[in-house]
């Protein structure tokens, strides 16, 4: 008897909307074939806050893709781990974690004594739960891939950001890195767009608090686009935008893959000289009717992830999916 080869896609609660868009993109890729559906699952909650996910359809022998971004609260990573464990115990053939935003990635080293390396711990937890492969997008530090002893598909948001930047038609474009850590990413964008690169150097007083920023590069009368992997409190971004405008920039925009936008981030962006912030849908945009989101543009990574998922499932090469 030939073993059935089938794909099953499930989503944890925090990424249901993104997973639905991935399903739509998969169905468009194979519009002449039977349609994919989002797998059925449920979560039982207990009075003390504990919860238990369960699959309500068979996953025996299937290649199971579980979609979940692991932004706070910590229940999101815990739910993903429980879903992975449940799939392995239900005799899934392979379990692949699709993590558009890999939380805890900023804890990738010991930057002071007596702290954990959270990114490595999360990698260990995923492996212990039984995951066979991980897909993620724009890790805070690319070397986090080395924390895993299993395949990691590291997707880049440049697939959607580059076309969007080109569509703006900016004649005097400069690409900026908000800090030295983002210089390599900014340089790759600048090379692809054939424009100058600007490097911002920042010093911090403490976590999430920027003391000062200086900008190095061609800024005067330029339309500057800041490239980063995430926006959290937006403190660095807004201060960098102010410095760039003081140095004579004509306009400042920002592209950041993961729009965490915690605390007063949206208020800071609205009060800043930034004309537009482009983020992806790896994290759902925080909607607050009291705060204007008019400066925020969301572009979707669903088609990119759908293509990667399709090719991995069918054992096809995925190198063409990566720009840099």
Coordinates of C-alpha atoms in Angstrom, one line a residue:
X1 CA 0.0 0.0 0.0
X2 CA 1.4 3.4 -1.0
X3 CA 1.6 5.8 1.9
X4 CA -0.6 8.9 1.4
X5 CA 1.2 12.1 1.1
X6 CA -0.9 15.0 2.2
X7 CA -0.5 18.5 3.7
X8 CA -2.4 19.8 6.7
X9 CA -2.2 23.5 7.8
X10 CA -3.3 24.7 11.2
X11 CA -3.0 28.0 13.0
X12 CA -2.7 28.9 16.6
X13 CA -5.1 31.7 17.9
X14 CA -2.7 34.6 17.5
X15 CA -2.1 34.0 13.8
X16 CA -5.5 32.9 12.5
X17 CA -5.9 35.8 10.1
X18 CA -2.4 35.5 8.6
X19 CA -3.0 31.7 8.2
X20 CA -6.2 32.4 6.3
X21 CA -4.4 34.6 3.9
X22 CA -1.7 31.9 3.4
X23 CA -4.5 29.4 2.6
X24 CA -6.0 31.8 0.1
X25 CA -2.6 32.2 -1.6
X26 CA -2.0 28.5 -1.7
X27 CA -5.4 27.9 -3.3
X28 CA -4.6 30.6 -5.9
X29 CA -1.3 28.8 -6.7
X30 CA -3.3 25.6 -7.3
X31 CA -6.6 27.0 -8.5
X32 CA -7.2 24.1 -10.7
X33 CA -6.8 21.5 -7.9
X34 CA -8.8 20.6 -4.8
X35 CA -8.7 23.5 -2.3
X36 CA -6.7 23.6 0.9
X37 CA -8.5 24.4 4.1
X38 CA -7.4 25.6 7.5
X39 CA -7.3 22.6 9.7
X40 CA -9.8 22.3 12.6
X41 CA -8.6 22.6 16.1
X42 CA -9.9 23.8 19.4
X43 CA -8.5 25.2 22.7
X44 CA -9.9 24.2 26.0
X45 CA -9.3 26.8 28.7
X46 CA -9.4 26.1 32.4
X47 CA -10.4 28.5 35.2
X48 CA -6.8 29.1 36.4
X49 CA -5.7 30.3 32.9
X50 CA -4.2 27.0 31.8
X51 CA -5.3 25.8 28.3
X52 CA -5.1 22.7 26.2
X53 CA -5.1 22.7 22.3
X54 CA -6.4 19.7 20.4
X55 CA -6.8 18.7 16.8
X56 CA -10.4 17.9 15.8
X57 CA -9.4 16.1 12.6
X58 CA -6.9 13.4 11.9
X59 CA -3.3 14.3 11.2
X60 CA -2.0 10.7 11.0
X61 CA 0.8 10.4 8.4
X62 CA 0.4 14.1 7.3
X63 CA 3.0 16.8 6.9
X64 CA 1.6 19.3 9.4
X65 CA 2.3 23.0 9.1
X66 CA 1.5 25.0 12.2
X67 CA 1.4 28.8 11.8
X68 CA 2.0 31.0 14.8
X69 CA 4.0 34.2 15.5
X70 CA 5.5 34.2 19.0
X71 CA 5.0 37.8 20.1
X72 CA 3.9 38.4 23.7
X73 CA 2.1 37.2 25.7
X74 CA 4.1 34.1 26.5
X75 CA 1.0 32.0 25.9
X76 CA 1.6 32.3 22.2
X77 CA 4.9 30.3 22.3
X78 CA 3.3 27.9 24.8
X79 CA 0.4 27.3 22.5
X80 CA 2.7 26.6 19.6
X81 CA 4.7 24.1 21.6
X82 CA 1.6 22.3 22.8
X83 CA 0.3 22.1 19.2
X84 CA 3.6 20.6 18.0
X85 CA 3.5 18.0 20.8
X86 CA -0.1 17.2 20.1
X87 CA 0.7 16.6 16.3
X88 CA 3.6 14.3 17.1
X89 CA 1.5 12.3 19.6
X90 CA -1.2 12.1 16.9
X91 CA 1.2 10.4 14.5
X92 CA 1.9 13.2 12.1
X93 CA 4.7 12.3 9.7
X94 CA 6.4 15.7 9.9
X95 CA 5.7 18.8 11.9
X96 CA 6.8 22.2 10.5
X97 CA 6.5 25.3 12.6
X98 CA 5.8 28.4 10.5
X99 CA 6.8 31.3 12.7
X100 CA 6.4 34.6 10.8
X101 CA 7.7 36.6 13.8
X102 CA 10.2 34.7 16.0
X103 CA 9.8 36.2 19.4
X104 CA 12.6 36.4 22.0
X105 CA 15.1 36.9 19.1
X106 CA 16.6 40.0 20.7
X107 CA 18.0 37.7 23.4
X108 CA 20.6 36.2 21.1
X109 CA 23.7 36.6 23.3
X110 CA 24.9 37.4 26.8
X111 CA 25.2 41.1 26.6
X112 CA 25.6 41.4 30.3
X113 CA 26.3 39.0 33.2
X114 CA 23.8 36.6 34.6
X115 CA 21.2 36.8 31.8
X116 CA 19.6 34.1 29.7
X117 CA 20.0 33.6 25.9
X118 CA 16.2 33.5 25.2
X119 CA 16.5 32.8 21.5
X120 CA 18.5 29.7 22.1
X121 CA 16.1 28.5 24.8
X122 CA 13.1 28.9 22.4
X123 CA 15.0 26.9 19.8
X124 CA 15.6 24.2 22.3
X125 CA 12.0 24.2 23.4
X126 CA 10.8 23.9 19.8
X127 CA 13.1 21.0 19.1
X128 CA 12.1 19.3 22.4
X129 CA 8.4 19.6 21.4
X130 CA 9.2 17.6 18.3
X131 CA 9.3 20.1 15.4
X132 CA 11.1 18.8 12.3
X133 CA 11.6 22.2 10.5
X134 CA 11.1 25.9 11.2
X135 CA 10.1 28.7 8.8
X136 CA 10.6 32.3 9.9
X137 CA 11.0 35.8 8.6
X138 CA 13.7 38.4 9.1
X139 CA 15.3 37.2 12.3
X140 CA 16.7 39.9 14.5
X141 CA 20.1 38.2 14.1
X142 CA 20.6 35.8 11.2
X143 CA 23.0 33.6 13.3
X144 CA 20.0 32.4 15.3
X145 CA 19.5 29.8 12.6
X146 CA 22.6 28.2 14.1
X147 CA 20.7 27.7 17.4
X148 CA 18.7 24.9 15.6
X149 CA 19.9 21.4 14.7
X150 CA 17.1 21.1 12.1
X151 CA 16.5 22.9 8.8
X152 CA 15.5 26.6 9.1
X153 CA 14.0 28.5 6.2
X154 CA 14.8 32.2 6.7
X155 CA 12.5 34.3 4.6
X156 CA 13.2 37.9 3.8
X157 CA 10.6 40.7 3.6
X158 CA 12.6 42.3 0.8
X159 CA 10.4 40.2 -1.5
X160 CA 7.5 42.7 -0.7
X161 CA 9.4 45.8 0.4
X162 CA 11.5 46.3 -2.7
X163 CA 8.6 46.4 -5.1
X164 CA 6.7 48.8 -2.8
X165 CA 9.7 51.1 -2.5
X166 CA 10.1 51.1 -6.2
X167 CA 6.4 51.9 -6.7
X168 CA 6.9 55.1 -4.7
X169 CA 9.0 56.6 -7.6
X170 CA 11.4 58.4 -5.3
X171 CA 14.0 60.1 -7.5
X172 CA 16.5 61.0 -4.8
X173 CA 16.3 57.8 -2.8
X174 CA 18.7 56.9 0.1
X175 CA 18.4 53.8 2.2
X176 CA 19.2 54.2 5.9
X177 CA 20.0 51.8 8.7
X178 CA 18.7 52.9 12.1
X179 CA 21.8 51.4 13.9
X180 CA 25.1 49.7 13.1
X181 CA 23.4 46.3 13.5
X182 CA 21.2 47.0 10.5
X183 CA 24.0 48.1 8.2
X184 CA 24.2 44.9 6.3
X185 CA 20.5 44.8 5.6
X186 CA 20.4 48.4 4.6
X187 CA 23.4 47.9 2.3
X188 CA 21.7 45.0 0.6
X189 CA 18.6 47.2 -0.1
X190 CA 20.7 50.1 -1.3
X191 CA 22.6 47.8 -3.7
X192 CA 19.3 46.3 -5.1
X193 CA 17.9 49.9 -5.6
X194 CA 21.1 51.4 -6.8
X195 CA 21.1 54.2 -4.3
X196 CA 23.3 55.6 -1.5
X197 CA 23.2 54.1 2.0
X198 CA 23.1 56.1 5.3
X199 CA 24.2 54.6 8.6
X200 CA 22.8 55.9 11.9
X201 CA 24.8 55.2 15.0
X202 CA 22.9 55.1 18.3
X203 CA 23.8 54.8 21.9
X204 CA 21.4 53.6 24.6
X205 CA 20.9 54.6 28.2
X206 CA 19.0 51.3 28.8
X207 CA 16.7 48.8 26.9
X208 CA 14.1 50.7 24.8
X209 CA 15.7 54.1 25.7
X210 CA 17.9 55.8 23.1
X211 CA 20.4 58.4 24.3
X212 CA 21.6 59.8 21.0
X213 CA 21.8 59.2 17.3
X214 CA 24.2 60.4 14.6
X215 CA 23.8 59.9 10.8
X216 CA 26.6 59.2 8.4
X217 CA 26.0 59.4 4.7
X218 CA 24.2 61.3 1.9
X219 CA 21.1 62.9 3.4
X220 CA 20.6 66.5 2.1
X221 CA 17.6 66.8 -0.3
X222 CA 17.2 63.0 -0.3
X223 CA 14.1 60.9 0.2
X224 CA 15.3 58.5 2.9
X225 CA 13.8 55.1 3.7
X226 CA 14.9 53.5 6.9
X227 CA 15.1 49.7 6.8
X228 CA 14.8 47.6 10.0
X229 CA 13.6 44.2 11.1
X230 CA 11.1 45.4 13.7
X231 CA 9.6 48.5 15.4
X232 CA 8.9 48.0 19.1
X233 CA 8.5 51.3 21.0
X234 CA 9.5 53.4 17.9
X235 CA 11.9 55.4 20.0
X236 CA 15.0 54.7 17.8
X237 CA 13.0 55.1 14.5
X238 CA 11.5 58.5 15.5
X239 CA 14.8 59.9 16.8
X240 CA 16.6 58.7 13.7
X241 CA 13.9 60.4 11.5
X242 CA 14.4 63.7 13.5
X243 CA 18.2 63.6 13.0
X244 CA 17.8 62.8 9.2
X245 CA 15.3 65.7 8.8
X246 CA 17.7 68.1 10.7
X247 CA 20.5 67.0 8.3
X248 CA 18.4 68.2 5.3
X249 CA 16.4 65.1 4.2
X250 CA 13.4 65.9 2.0
X251 CA 11.3 63.1 3.5
X252 CA 11.7 60.1 5.8
X253 CA 9.8 56.8 5.5
X254 CA 10.5 53.5 7.2
X255 CA 10.1 49.8 6.3
X256 CA 10.1 47.3 9.2
X257 CA 9.2 43.7 8.9
X258 CA 7.6 43.2 12.3
X259 CA 5.3 45.9 13.6
X260 CA 5.4 45.2 17.4
X261 CA 4.3 48.8 18.1
X262 CA 4.2 48.5 21.8
X263 CA 3.4 51.2 24.4
X264 CA 3.2 54.7 22.8
X265 CA 4.7 53.6 19.5
X266 CA 1.9 54.8 17.3
X267 CA 1.6 58.1 19.1
X268 CA 5.4 58.6 18.7
X269 CA 5.1 57.9 15.0
X270 CA 2.2 60.3 14.5
X271 CA 4.1 63.0 16.3
X272 CA 7.3 62.4 14.3
X273 CA 8.4 63.8 10.9
X274 CA 8.0 60.3 9.4
X275 CA 5.6 60.4 6.4
X276 CA 4.9 56.7 6.2
X277 CA 5.8 53.4 8.0
X278 CA 5.5 50.2 6.0
X279 CA 5.2 47.0 8.0
X280 CA 4.2 43.4 7.2
X281 CA 1.4 41.3 8.6
X282 CA 3.7 38.9 10.5
X283 CA 2.2 40.5 13.7
X284 CA -1.4 41.7 13.6
X285 CA -1.6 45.5 13.6
X286 CA -2.7 46.7 17.0
X287 CA -6.0 48.5 16.4
X288 CA -7.0 51.3 18.8
X289 CA -9.8 53.6 17.7
X290 CA -8.3 56.4 19.8
X291 CA -5.0 56.3 17.9
X292 CA -4.6 57.2 14.3
X293 CA -3.0 54.5 12.1
X294 CA -3.0 56.7 8.9
X295 CA 0.8 56.6 8.6
X296 CA 0.9 52.8 8.8
X297 CA 0.9 50.8 5.5
X298 CA 0.6 47.0 5.8
X299 CA 2.0 44.7 3.1
X300 CA 1.3 41.0 3.3
X301 CA 3.9 38.2 3.5
X302 CA 1.2 35.6 3.0
X303 CA 2.1 34.9 -0.7
X304 CA 5.8 34.5 0.1
X305 CA 5.1 32.0 2.9
X306 CA 2.5 30.2 0.8
X307 CA 5.1 29.7 -2.0
X308 CA 7.8 28.5 0.5
X309 CA 5.3 26.1 2.2
X310 CA 4.2 24.7 -1.2
X311 CA 7.8 24.2 -2.4
X312 CA 9.0 22.6 0.9
X313 CA 6.0 20.2 0.9
X314 CA 6.7 19.2 -2.7
X315 CA 10.5 18.9 -2.2
X316 CA 11.2 21.7 -4.7
X317 CA 14.2 24.1 -4.4
X318 CA 13.4 27.3 -2.6
X319 CA 16.6 29.3 -3.3
X320 CA 14.7 31.4 -5.9
X321 CA 12.5 32.8 -3.1
X322 CA 15.3 34.6 -1.4
X323 CA 16.5 38.0 -2.6
X324 CA 19.2 38.4 0.1

